[in-house]
Tab-separated table of C-alpha atoms and ligand atoms in Angstrom:
chain	number	residue	atom	x	y	z
A	1	UNK	CA	97.192	-87.655	16.608
A	2	UNK	CA	94.210	-89.872	15.889
A	3	UNK	CA	95.539	-92.624	13.662
A	4	UNK	CA	99.052	-93.723	12.715
A	5	UNK	CA	99.838	-96.033	9.790
A	6	UNK	CA	103.057	-98.002	10.428
A	7	UNK	CA	104.502	-99.468	7.261
A	8	UNK	CA	106.664	-102.552	7.911
A	9	UNK	CA	106.364	-105.025	10.793
A	10	UNK	CA	110.036	-105.633	11.429
A	11	UNK	CA	111.313	-104.737	14.891
A	12	UNK	CA	111.489	-101.056	14.046
A	13	UNK	CA	107.805	-101.018	12.972
A	14	UNK	CA	106.729	-103.146	15.923
A	15	UNK	CA	108.609	-100.894	18.323
A	16	UNK	CA	107.079	-97.750	16.783
A	17	UNK	CA	103.604	-99.362	16.874
A	18	UNK	CA	103.948	-100.233	20.595
A	19	UNK	CA	105.197	-96.760	21.512
A	20	UNK	CA	102.371	-95.100	19.549
A	21	UNK	CA	99.709	-97.260	21.103
A	22	UNK	CA	101.122	-96.376	24.517
A	23	UNK	CA	100.900	-92.715	23.529
A	24	UNK	CA	97.177	-93.128	22.769
A	25	UNK	CA	97.249	-93.398	18.983
A	26	UNK	CA	95.128	-95.838	17.054
A	27	UNK	CA	97.637	-97.876	14.967
A	28	UNK	CA	97.299	-99.693	11.677
A	29	UNK	CA	100.302	-101.876	10.811
A	30	UNK	CA	100.845	-102.688	7.108
A	31	UNK	CA	103.185	-105.633	6.375
A	32	UNK	CA	103.905	-106.890	2.873
A	33	UNK	CA	104.803	-110.420	4.001
A	34	UNK	CA	102.459	-112.976	5.413
A	35	UNK	CA	104.313	-112.741	8.743
A	36	UNK	CA	106.013	-110.131	10.912
A	37	UNK	CA	109.644	-109.899	12.073
A	38	UNK	CA	111.401	-108.961	8.866
A	39	UNK	CA	115.092	-109.801	9.294
A	40	UNK	CA	114.408	-111.140	12.828
A	41	UNK	CA	112.221	-114.129	12.468
A	42	UNK	CA	111.917	-117.911	13.034
A	43	UNK	CA	110.346	-120.602	10.965
A	44	UNK	CA	109.909	-124.334	10.896
A	45	UNK	CA	112.529	-125.912	8.660
A	46	UNK	CA	111.437	-129.180	7.031
A	47	UNK	CA	114.978	-130.534	6.433
A	48	UNK	CA	115.896	-130.252	10.102
A	49	UNK	CA	112.330	-130.636	11.404
A	50	UNK	CA	113.095	-127.856	13.844
A	51	UNK	CA	112.218	-124.224	14.388
A	52	UNK	CA	115.258	-122.176	13.416
A	53	UNK	CA	115.986	-118.417	13.141
A	54	UNK	CA	116.802	-116.745	9.867
A	55	UNK	CA	120.028	-115.930	11.663
A	56	UNK	CA	121.495	-116.019	15.129
A	57	UNK	CA	120.988	-112.763	16.974
A	58	UNK	CA	123.049	-111.701	19.971
A	59	UNK	CA	122.008	-108.982	22.351
A	60	UNK	CA	123.804	-107.599	25.407
A	61	UNK	CA	122.159	-106.765	28.702
A	62	UNK	CA	122.939	-103.036	28.131
A	63	UNK	CA	120.582	-102.995	25.127
A	64	UNK	CA	118.068	-100.970	27.084
A	65	UNK	CA	115.623	-100.242	24.286
A	66	UNK	CA	115.372	-103.845	23.326
A	67	UNK	CA	114.888	-104.916	26.931
A	68	UNK	CA	112.334	-102.216	27.631
A	69	UNK	CA	110.412	-103.298	24.531
A	70	UNK	CA	110.415	-106.920	25.762
A	71	UNK	CA	109.275	-105.794	29.222
A	72	UNK	CA	106.329	-103.866	27.798
A	73	UNK	CA	105.200	-106.767	25.568
A	74	UNK	CA	105.623	-109.216	28.469
A	75	UNK	CA	108.514	-111.221	26.957
A	76	UNK	CA	111.513	-110.146	29.077
A	77	UNK	CA	111.841	-113.738	30.299
A	78	UNK	CA	112.212	-115.078	26.772
A	79	UNK	CA	115.936	-114.342	26.488
A	80	UNK	CA	118.598	-116.528	28.000
A	81	UNK	CA	122.363	-116.561	28.389
A	82	UNK	CA	125.239	-117.352	30.680
A	83	UNK	CA	124.967	-116.081	34.288
A	84	UNK	CA	127.751	-113.527	33.979
A	85	UNK	CA	129.245	-111.369	31.298
A	86	UNK	CA	131.314	-114.296	30.077
A	87	UNK	CA	132.239	-115.004	26.462
A	88	UNK	CA	133.891	-118.319	25.564
A	89	UNK	CA	136.302	-118.476	22.625
A	90	UNK	CA	138.125	-121.101	20.542
A	91	UNK	CA	141.065	-120.369	18.269
A	92	UNK	CA	141.051	-122.906	15.437
A	93	UNK	CA	144.700	-122.112	14.457
A	94	UNK	CA	146.183	-122.711	17.885
A	95	UNK	CA	143.391	-124.822	19.490
A	96	UNK	CA	143.465	-122.414	22.446
A	97	UNK	CA	140.309	-122.002	24.476
A	98	UNK	CA	139.630	-119.047	26.814
A	99	UNK	CA	136.900	-116.884	28.122
A	100	UNK	CA	136.618	-113.141	28.617
A	101	UNK	CA	134.854	-112.576	31.876
A	102	UNK	CA	133.940	-108.962	32.749
A	103	UNK	CA	133.792	-107.682	36.303
A	104	UNK	CA	130.916	-105.548	37.638
A	105	UNK	CA	131.018	-101.746	37.574
A	106	UNK	CA	132.456	-99.197	35.202
A	107	UNK	CA	136.079	-99.704	36.329
A	108	UNK	CA	137.310	-102.527	34.069
A	109	UNK	CA	139.045	-104.462	36.804
A	110	UNK	CA	138.847	-107.644	34.711
A	111	UNK	CA	141.691	-106.376	32.501
A	112	UNK	CA	143.972	-106.706	35.511
A	113	UNK	CA	143.423	-110.457	35.750
A	114	UNK	CA	145.272	-112.609	33.257
A	115	UNK	CA	142.588	-115.330	33.416
A	116	UNK	CA	139.730	-112.929	32.653
A	117	UNK	CA	141.221	-111.189	29.596
A	118	UNK	CA	142.218	-112.375	26.148
A	119	UNK	CA	145.310	-114.626	26.303
A	120	UNK	CA	148.373	-112.925	24.785
A	121	UNK	CA	147.210	-109.433	25.739
A	122	UNK	CA	148.200	-107.078	28.550
A	123	UNK	CA	146.577	-104.175	30.358
A	124	UNK	CA	147.988	-101.468	28.101
A	125	UNK	CA	146.464	-103.167	25.049
A	126	UNK	CA	143.030	-102.334	26.467
A	127	UNK	CA	143.977	-98.723	27.328
A	128	UNK	CA	144.717	-98.206	23.566
A	129	UNK	CA	140.957	-98.690	23.049
A	130	UNK	CA	140.755	-94.976	23.953
A	131	UNK	CA	141.899	-94.291	20.409
A	132	UNK	CA	138.227	-94.809	19.499
A	133	UNK	CA	137.472	-91.406	20.970
A	134	UNK	CA	139.444	-89.744	18.184
A	135	UNK	CA	138.784	-92.286	15.419
A	136	UNK	CA	137.252	-89.852	12.943
A	137	UNK	CA	136.765	-91.729	9.695
A	138	UNK	CA	139.448	-94.313	10.391
A	139	UNK	CA	138.684	-98.019	10.058
A	140	UNK	CA	138.953	-100.561	12.867
A	141	UNK	CA	142.038	-102.067	11.176
A	142	UNK	CA	143.651	-98.617	10.784
A	143	UNK	CA	143.222	-97.995	14.503
A	144	UNK	CA	144.059	-101.380	15.942
A	145	UNK	CA	145.362	-103.570	13.125
A	146	UNK	CA	149.003	-103.414	14.303
A	147	UNK	CA	148.218	-104.597	17.860
A	148	UNK	CA	148.697	-108.338	17.481
A	149	UNK	CA	146.554	-110.686	19.541
A	150	UNK	CA	144.178	-108.071	20.845
A	151	UNK	CA	143.269	-107.144	17.312
A	152	UNK	CA	142.951	-110.724	16.094
A	153	UNK	CA	141.151	-112.026	19.165
A	154	UNK	CA	139.077	-109.008	20.232
A	155	UNK	CA	138.814	-105.965	17.936
A	156	UNK	CA	138.343	-107.854	14.697
A	157	UNK	CA	135.755	-110.379	15.860
A	158	UNK	CA	133.966	-107.750	17.939
A	159	UNK	CA	133.720	-105.234	15.123
A	160	UNK	CA	132.778	-107.751	12.449
A	161	UNK	CA	130.005	-109.037	14.731
A	162	UNK	CA	128.641	-105.569	15.613
A	163	UNK	CA	129.134	-103.787	12.294
A	164	UNK	CA	128.810	-106.685	9.759
A	165	UNK	CA	131.599	-105.005	7.814
A	166	UNK	CA	135.225	-106.092	7.230
A	167	UNK	CA	137.504	-104.431	9.787
A	168	UNK	CA	139.694	-102.811	7.125
A	169	UNK	CA	136.804	-100.632	5.951
A	170	UNK	CA	134.435	-100.482	8.974
A	171	UNK	CA	134.121	-97.087	10.624
A	172	UNK	CA	135.633	-97.619	14.097
A	173	UNK	CA	133.687	-94.688	15.563
A	174	UNK	CA	130.421	-96.628	15.322
A	175	UNK	CA	131.735	-99.084	17.984
A	176	UNK	CA	131.909	-96.234	20.495
A	177	UNK	CA	128.174	-95.953	21.354
A	178	UNK	CA	127.973	-99.710	21.675
A	179	UNK	CA	130.926	-99.834	24.050
A	180	UNK	CA	129.594	-96.866	26.011
A	181	UNK	CA	126.221	-98.533	26.513
A	182	UNK	CA	127.570	-102.072	27.268
A	183	UNK	CA	131.197	-102.977	27.940
A	184	UNK	CA	132.137	-99.696	29.537
A	185	UNK	CA	129.426	-100.162	32.155
A	186	UNK	CA	130.803	-103.538	33.252
A	187	UNK	CA	129.266	-106.965	33.614
A	188	UNK	CA	125.687	-105.893	34.349
A	189	UNK	CA	125.383	-104.245	30.906
A	190	UNK	CA	127.499	-106.790	28.975
A	191	UNK	CA	125.870	-110.143	29.584
A	192	UNK	CA	125.241	-112.008	26.292
A	193	UNK	CA	121.551	-112.674	25.678
A	194	UNK	CA	119.942	-114.863	23.018
A	195	UNK	CA	116.384	-115.883	22.196
A	196	UNK	CA	115.408	-118.885	24.381
A	197	UNK	CA	113.054	-120.541	21.887
A	198	UNK	CA	113.620	-118.455	18.763
A	199	UNK	CA	113.380	-114.871	17.613
A	200	UNK	CA	109.707	-114.945	16.782
A	201	UNK	CA	108.873	-116.453	20.170
A	202	UNK	CA	110.843	-113.755	21.974
A	203	UNK	CA	110.288	-110.567	19.923
A	204	UNK	CA	107.641	-110.953	17.317
A	205	UNK	CA	104.695	-113.060	18.531
A	206	UNK	CA	104.444	-111.344	21.917
A	207	UNK	CA	104.550	-107.906	20.212
A	208	UNK	CA	101.762	-108.854	17.788
A	209	UNK	CA	99.687	-110.267	20.685
A	210	UNK	CA	100.248	-107.124	22.737
A	211	UNK	CA	99.292	-104.869	19.826
A	212	UNK	CA	96.134	-106.875	19.100
A	213	UNK	CA	95.157	-106.826	22.770
A	214	UNK	CA	95.551	-103.034	22.727
A	215	UNK	CA	93.396	-102.505	19.681
A	216	UNK	CA	95.942	-102.124	16.882
A	217	UNK	CA	94.939	-103.331	13.439
A	218	UNK	CA	97.468	-105.612	11.827
A	219	UNK	CA	97.379	-106.264	8.098
A	220	UNK	CA	99.551	-108.957	6.517
A	221	UNK	CA	100.117	-109.362	2.759
A	222	UNK	CA	99.542	-105.623	2.649
A	223	UNK	CA	102.343	-103.965	0.721
A	224	UNK	CA	102.199	-100.211	0.453
A	225	UNK	CA	103.125	-99.313	-3.134
A	226	UNK	CA	103.024	-95.544	-3.006
A	227	UNK	CA	103.007	-92.781	-0.465
A	228	UNK	CA	100.949	-89.903	-1.825
A	229	UNK	CA	101.710	-86.422	-0.460
A	230	UNK	CA	101.273	-82.727	-1.024
A	231	UNK	CA	104.163	-80.354	-0.315
A	232	UNK	CA	103.655	-80.584	3.450
A	233	UNK	CA	101.969	-83.853	4.331
A	234	UNK	CA	101.282	-87.451	3.427
A	235	UNK	CA	97.687	-87.566	2.227
A	236	UNK	CA	97.175	-91.228	1.241
A	237	UNK	CA	98.762	-94.637	0.951
A	238	UNK	CA	98.236	-96.677	-2.226
A	239	UNK	CA	98.335	-100.470	-2.390
A	240	UNK	CA	96.910	-103.062	-4.793
A	241	UNK	CA	93.713	-103.083	-2.703
A	242	UNK	CA	93.145	-99.387	-3.316
A	243	UNK	CA	93.841	-95.963	-1.811
A	244	UNK	CA	93.772	-95.286	1.957
A	245	UNK	CA	93.282	-91.655	2.886
A	246	UNK	CA	95.630	-90.347	5.593
A	247	UNK	CA	93.566	-87.774	7.544
A	248	UNK	CA	94.720	-84.294	8.498
A	249	UNK	CA	95.624	-85.308	12.033
A	250	UNK	CA	96.979	-88.768	11.112
A	251	UNK	CA	100.588	-89.863	10.922
A	252	UNK	CA	102.743	-92.360	9.021
A	253	UNK	CA	105.877	-94.254	10.132
A	254	UNK	CA	107.848	-95.712	7.280
A	255	UNK	CA	109.694	-98.699	8.796
A	256	UNK	CA	110.851	-100.679	5.733
A	257	UNK	CA	114.444	-101.463	4.716
A	258	UNK	CA	116.290	-98.710	2.752
A	259	UNK	CA	115.922	-100.443	-0.623
A	260	UNK	CA	112.116	-100.496	-0.105
A	261	UNK	CA	112.059	-96.937	1.294
A	262	UNK	CA	113.931	-95.642	-1.753
A	263	UNK	CA	110.972	-96.719	-3.907
A	264	UNK	CA	108.495	-94.919	-1.700
A	265	UNK	CA	110.056	-91.536	-0.869
A	266	UNK	CA	112.120	-89.059	-2.901
A	267	UNK	CA	114.932	-86.754	-1.963
A	268	UNK	CA	116.211	-88.621	1.130
A	269	UNK	CA	119.739	-90.035	1.092
A	270	UNK	CA	119.896	-93.510	2.659
A	271	UNK	CA	122.465	-96.355	2.838
A	272	UNK	CA	122.686	-98.200	-0.475
A	273	UNK	CA	125.416	-100.794	0.120
A	274	UNK	CA	124.685	-103.953	2.077
A	275	UNK	CA	126.582	-106.939	3.422
A	276	UNK	CA	125.437	-110.550	3.747
A	277	UNK	CA	125.381	-112.791	6.802
A	278	UNK	CA	125.459	-116.510	6.317
A	279	UNK	CA	124.000	-118.891	8.935
A	280	UNK	CA	124.581	-122.626	8.912
A	281	UNK	CA	122.263	-124.711	11.108
A	282	UNK	CA	123.204	-128.298	12.027
A	283	UNK	CA	120.885	-130.751	13.743
A	284	UNK	CA	122.961	-133.039	15.914
A	285	UNK	CA	122.068	-136.378	17.437
A	286	UNK	CA	123.169	-135.124	20.837
A	287	UNK	CA	122.760	-131.959	22.868
A	288	UNK	CA	125.861	-132.825	24.945
A	289	UNK	CA	128.768	-130.915	23.459
A	290	UNK	CA	132.091	-131.334	25.302
A	291	UNK	CA	133.493	-128.130	23.729
A	292	UNK	CA	130.516	-125.861	24.548
A	293	UNK	CA	129.627	-125.190	28.159
A	294	UNK	CA	127.652	-122.053	27.300
A	295	UNK	CA	125.068	-121.454	24.564
A	296	UNK	CA	127.522	-119.205	22.728
A	297	UNK	CA	131.104	-119.786	21.494
A	298	UNK	CA	133.214	-117.278	19.560
A	299	UNK	CA	135.657	-118.577	16.952
A	300	UNK	CA	138.951	-117.033	15.868
A	301	UNK	CA	141.242	-118.100	13.022
A	302	UNK	CA	138.366	-119.672	11.176
A	303	UNK	CA	135.714	-119.008	8.517
A	304	UNK	CA	133.084	-119.529	11.263
A	305	UNK	CA	132.569	-116.586	13.643
A	306	UNK	CA	130.068	-117.545	16.359
A	307	UNK	CA	128.400	-120.822	17.305
A	308	UNK	CA	124.971	-120.753	19.040
A	309	UNK	CA	123.447	-123.812	20.636
A	310	UNK	CA	119.786	-124.445	21.257
A	311	UNK	CA	119.061	-128.002	22.341
A	312	UNK	CA	120.586	-130.235	19.666
A	313	UNK	CA	120.772	-127.581	16.980
A	314	UNK	CA	123.983	-125.651	16.597
A	315	UNK	CA	123.852	-122.617	14.365
A	316	UNK	CA	126.935	-120.881	13.038
A	317	UNK	CA	127.107	-117.184	12.047
A	318	UNK	CA	129.498	-115.737	9.515
A	319	UNK	CA	129.153	-111.980	9.206
A	320	UNK	CA	130.454	-109.692	6.442
A	321	UNK	CA	130.297	-112.886	4.327
A	322	UNK	CA	130.574	-111.469	0.790
A	323	UNK	CA	133.031	-114.131	-0.419
A	324	UNK	CA	131.388	-117.086	1.404
A	325	UNK	CA	127.903	-116.193	0.240
A	326	UNK	CA	128.991	-116.679	-3.408
A	327	UNK	CA	129.805	-120.389	-2.762
A	328	UNK	CA	127.287	-123.207	-3.148
A	329	UNK	CA	125.530	-124.253	0.054
A	330	UNK	CA	127.012	-127.736	0.268
A	331	UNK	CA	130.519	-126.335	0.037
A	332	UNK	CA	129.744	-123.812	2.766
A	333	UNK	CA	128.274	-126.534	4.982
A	334	UNK	CA	131.339	-128.769	4.565
A	335	UNK	CA	133.869	-126.013	5.347
A	336	UNK	CA	131.893	-124.835	8.421
A	337	UNK	CA	131.259	-128.334	9.748
A	338	UNK	CA	134.983	-129.178	9.500
A	339	UNK	CA	135.721	-126.249	11.777
A	340	UNK	CA	132.727	-126.466	14.086
A	341	UNK	CA	133.091	-130.170	14.988
A	342	UNK	CA	136.570	-129.319	16.397
A	343	UNK	CA	135.236	-126.386	18.343
A	344	UNK	CA	132.320	-128.222	19.915
A	345	UNK	CA	134.293	-131.324	20.708
A	346	UNK	CA	132.684	-133.791	18.220
A	347	UNK	CA	135.896	-134.252	16.230
A	348	UNK	CA	135.280	-137.509	14.418
A	349	UNK	CA	131.580	-136.957	13.627
A	350	UNK	CA	130.120	-137.009	10.115
A	351	UNK	CA	128.297	-133.954	8.948
A	352	UNK	CA	124.732	-133.953	10.294
A	353	UNK	CA	121.632	-132.637	8.505
A	354	UNK	CA	122.170	-129.003	7.633
A	355	UNK	CA	120.389	-125.857	6.470
A	356	UNK	CA	122.324	-122.920	5.065
A	357	UNK	CA	120.633	-119.465	5.032
A	358	UNK	CA	122.164	-116.575	3.163
A	359	UNK	CA	120.698	-113.202	4.099
A	360	UNK	CA	122.252	-111.177	1.257
A	361	UNK	CA	121.254	-107.746	2.492
A	362	UNK	CA	121.535	-108.416	6.213
A	363	UNK	CA	122.554	-104.858	7.144
A	364	UNK	CA	124.011	-101.809	5.437
A	365	UNK	CA	127.777	-101.667	5.297
A	366	UNK	CA	129.143	-99.529	8.121
A	367	UNK	CA	131.717	-97.524	6.172
A	368	UNK	CA	132.092	-93.753	6.638
A	369	UNK	CA	130.358	-92.968	3.299
A	370	UNK	CA	127.338	-95.140	4.197
A	371	UNK	CA	127.115	-93.613	7.682
A	372	UNK	CA	126.952	-90.177	6.052
A	373	UNK	CA	123.886	-91.344	4.131
A	374	UNK	CA	121.833	-92.212	7.228
A	375	UNK	CA	118.826	-89.918	7.397
A	376	UNK	CA	117.142	-88.469	10.479
A	377	UNK	CA	113.801	-89.841	11.544
A	378	UNK	CA	112.158	-86.511	10.816
A	379	UNK	CA	111.281	-85.779	7.175
A	380	UNK	CA	110.022	-82.735	5.304
A	381	UNK	CA	106.460	-84.079	5.426
A	382	UNK	CA	105.154	-83.028	8.872
A	383	UNK	CA	103.240	-86.297	9.464
A	384	UNK	CA	105.859	-88.763	8.192
A	385	UNK	CA	108.707	-90.245	10.292
A	386	UNK	CA	111.278	-92.827	9.283
A	387	UNK	CA	112.241	-95.909	11.270
A	388	UNK	CA	114.587	-98.805	10.623
A	389	UNK	CA	118.111	-99.918	11.588
A	390	UNK	CA	119.473	-97.628	8.838
A	391	UNK	CA	117.969	-94.408	10.252
A	392	UNK	CA	120.524	-92.272	12.140
A	393	UNK	CA	120.129	-93.563	15.692
A	394	UNK	CA	123.900	-93.311	16.302
A	395	UNK	CA	123.930	-97.079	16.727
A	396	UNK	CA	124.936	-99.851	14.276
A	397	UNK	CA	122.267	-101.834	12.346
A	398	UNK	CA	121.178	-104.093	15.167
A	399	UNK	CA	118.060	-105.125	17.070
A	400	UNK	CA	118.870	-102.319	19.565
A	401	UNK	CA	119.204	-99.803	16.731
A	402	UNK	CA	115.948	-100.971	15.022
A	403	UNK	CA	113.965	-100.796	18.247
A	404	UNK	CA	115.460	-97.430	19.189
A	405	UNK	CA	114.575	-96.097	15.707
A	406	UNK	CA	110.981	-97.077	16.400
A	407	UNK	CA	111.032	-95.107	19.639
A	408	UNK	CA	112.581	-92.194	17.803
A	409	UNK	CA	109.936	-92.263	15.022
A	410	UNK	CA	107.093	-92.362	17.542
A	411	UNK	CA	108.649	-89.411	19.437
A	412	UNK	CA	109.156	-87.495	16.213
A	413	UNK	CA	105.524	-87.910	15.241
A	414	UNK	CA	104.278	-86.955	18.674
A	415	UNK	CA	106.358	-83.765	18.538
A	416	UNK	CA	105.403	-82.887	14.983
A	417	UNK	CA	101.707	-83.425	15.507
A	418	UNK	CA	101.410	-82.103	19.081
B	1	LIG	C1	121.309	-113.001	9.541
B	1	LIG	C2	121.215	-111.755	10.421
B	1	LIG	C3	121.888	-111.755	11.664
B	1	LIG	C4	121.815	-110.627	12.442
B	1	LIG	N1	122.419	-110.690	13.677
B	1	LIG	C5	122.198	-109.708	14.543
B	1	LIG	C6	122.627	-109.779	15.908
B	1	LIG	O1	123.313	-110.766	16.295
B	1	LIG	N2	122.327	-108.823	16.789
B	1	LIG	C7	121.629	-107.729	16.411
B	1	LIG	O2	121.295	-106.891	17.278
B	1	LIG	N3	121.152	-107.552	15.128
B	1	LIG	C8	121.441	-108.505	14.225
B	1	LIG	N4	120.989	-108.386	12.911
B	1	LIG	C9	120.322	-107.164	12.506
B	1	LIG	C10	118.835	-107.104	12.813
B	1	LIG	O3	118.183	-108.247	12.399
B	1	LIG	C11	118.211	-105.904	12.067
B	1	LIG	O4	118.945	-104.726	12.409
B	1	LIG	C12	116.752	-105.676	12.375
B	1	LIG	O5	116.045	-106.865	12.280
B	1	LIG	C13	116.204	-104.656	11.373
B	1	LIG	O6	114.838	-104.435	11.675
B	1	LIG	P1	114.010	-103.384	10.825
B	1	LIG	O7	112.638	-103.346	11.366
B	1	LIG	O8	114.765	-102.097	10.723
B	1	LIG	O9	113.953	-103.973	9.322
B	1	LIG	P2	113.333	-105.285	8.773
B	1	LIG	O10	113.477	-106.388	9.709
B	1	LIG	O11	113.898	-105.486	7.391
B	1	LIG	O12	111.761	-104.963	8.634
B	1	LIG	C14	111.204	-104.255	7.570
B	1	LIG	C15	109.795	-104.843	7.291
B	1	LIG	O13	109.160	-104.033	6.272
B	1	LIG	C16	108.456	-104.926	5.410
B	1	LIG	N5	108.252	-104.168	4.160
B	1	LIG	C17	109.130	-103.860	3.179
B	1	LIG	N6	108.535	-103.155	2.202
B	1	LIG	C18	107.254	-102.977	2.555
B	1	LIG	C19	106.170	-102.320	1.955
B	1	LIG	N7	106.278	-101.626	0.762
B	1	LIG	N8	104.939	-102.355	2.566
B	1	LIG	C20	104.763	-102.995	3.735
B	1	LIG	N9	105.808	-103.671	4.353
B	1	LIG	C21	107.029	-103.646	3.790
B	1	LIG	C22	109.355	-106.131	5.330
B	1	LIG	O14	108.643	-107.261	4.833
B	1	LIG	C23	109.808	-106.249	6.773
B	1	LIG	O15	108.968	-107.064	7.536
B	1	LIG	C24	121.099	-109.485	12.028
B	1	LIG	C25	120.460	-109.481	10.784
B	1	LIG	C26	120.506	-110.609	10.029
B	1	LIG	C27	119.768	-110.583	8.654
């Protein structure tokens, strides 16, 4: 394999590019935007005069592909989080506060301790999680919806966060690989991790620097408009700057979102329904928040789902936010601030400066019919592989899934062209 064109510089494309360079290919990265990162990026916001992320992103220490990627690009130290596998929660309806604190090792001893598990739950509630093994096409609500507090305080928030899909339609089986790789391995694989100084600082800039240092060519404002092929191979890429020939031994990784891929390739089923995520960023006058002792706080019984804190900016995530995303930004900000000020312990405070970001197609919807549309990385063109969080990695549409899809695409091309 002499040269590989990677189309799309989101995390899937960056991961594929890094893998391919490591395998000895000469890589050209084509990105339509003026920056890399795609749905995982940071920018300076003028209203808040702060660098914020397009949306909060949570990883777990069992996300091995993401952590390996960061290690290779020299950015493993750019994630932070609480010392243990500890998740703090606040229930807005009852004002209860608690934390779930996992123990080490694959035997979930933490469920034996009342003060380490979700209040109002008992050990057998957790055993019922085994139903996931035979979930078939059932939704999270169909499996666990009748289980009281453990559903309301664990299964629903967990599944909405991981699948970005309402629990009454989300395919429960897609939680299984996540649990297998993280929670089921105990605390060491379940520590929450977030970007220390922003997503671009952790994932994107170090990857671009690494690729440049290793000879990759990176082209911004370089949208690929057409993939030209014969019946066996991709032969050229067309863009508004002209036609680029793809040589006989060259490869192509298509690492764009499904709505962009659908315009570039025919005959491949792919997810076509998406769900929004809304993020609301507030710049506070103080970084001292009595209600937040960790950089992450889960919310239950509220519109708000997760609060992230970086210095004096608190950012609130609402996933599967179809209804909320239809409201005007000032209304969203008001609703969310009214909840968040109680959670973070700034009860009487007026609403601080705010920025609302609606990512309307944050991820595909994780319903059984959409999962059935996920394609393999391999295509019928022998030098074309697909990457992206929507490709069938077996994982949900997450950073881990996107980075793993890049590994998969690089491996597919290596095999096909060997
Ligand atoms: C608000 C929000 C919150 C999220 N929260 C989490 C979280 O907490 N944890 C988690 O793990 N995941 C989270 N995710 C999911 C995660 O961000 C995505 O799964 C991941 O970023 C997808 O990466 P990707 O490379 O597959 O796609 P993208 O990031 O969409 O990258 C595709 C790239 O292709 C480029 N492109 C498109 N068309 C062309 C073309 N024709 N030519 C050239 N380039 C093109 C685009 O500009 C883009 O840069 C969240 C997503 C959002 C939006």
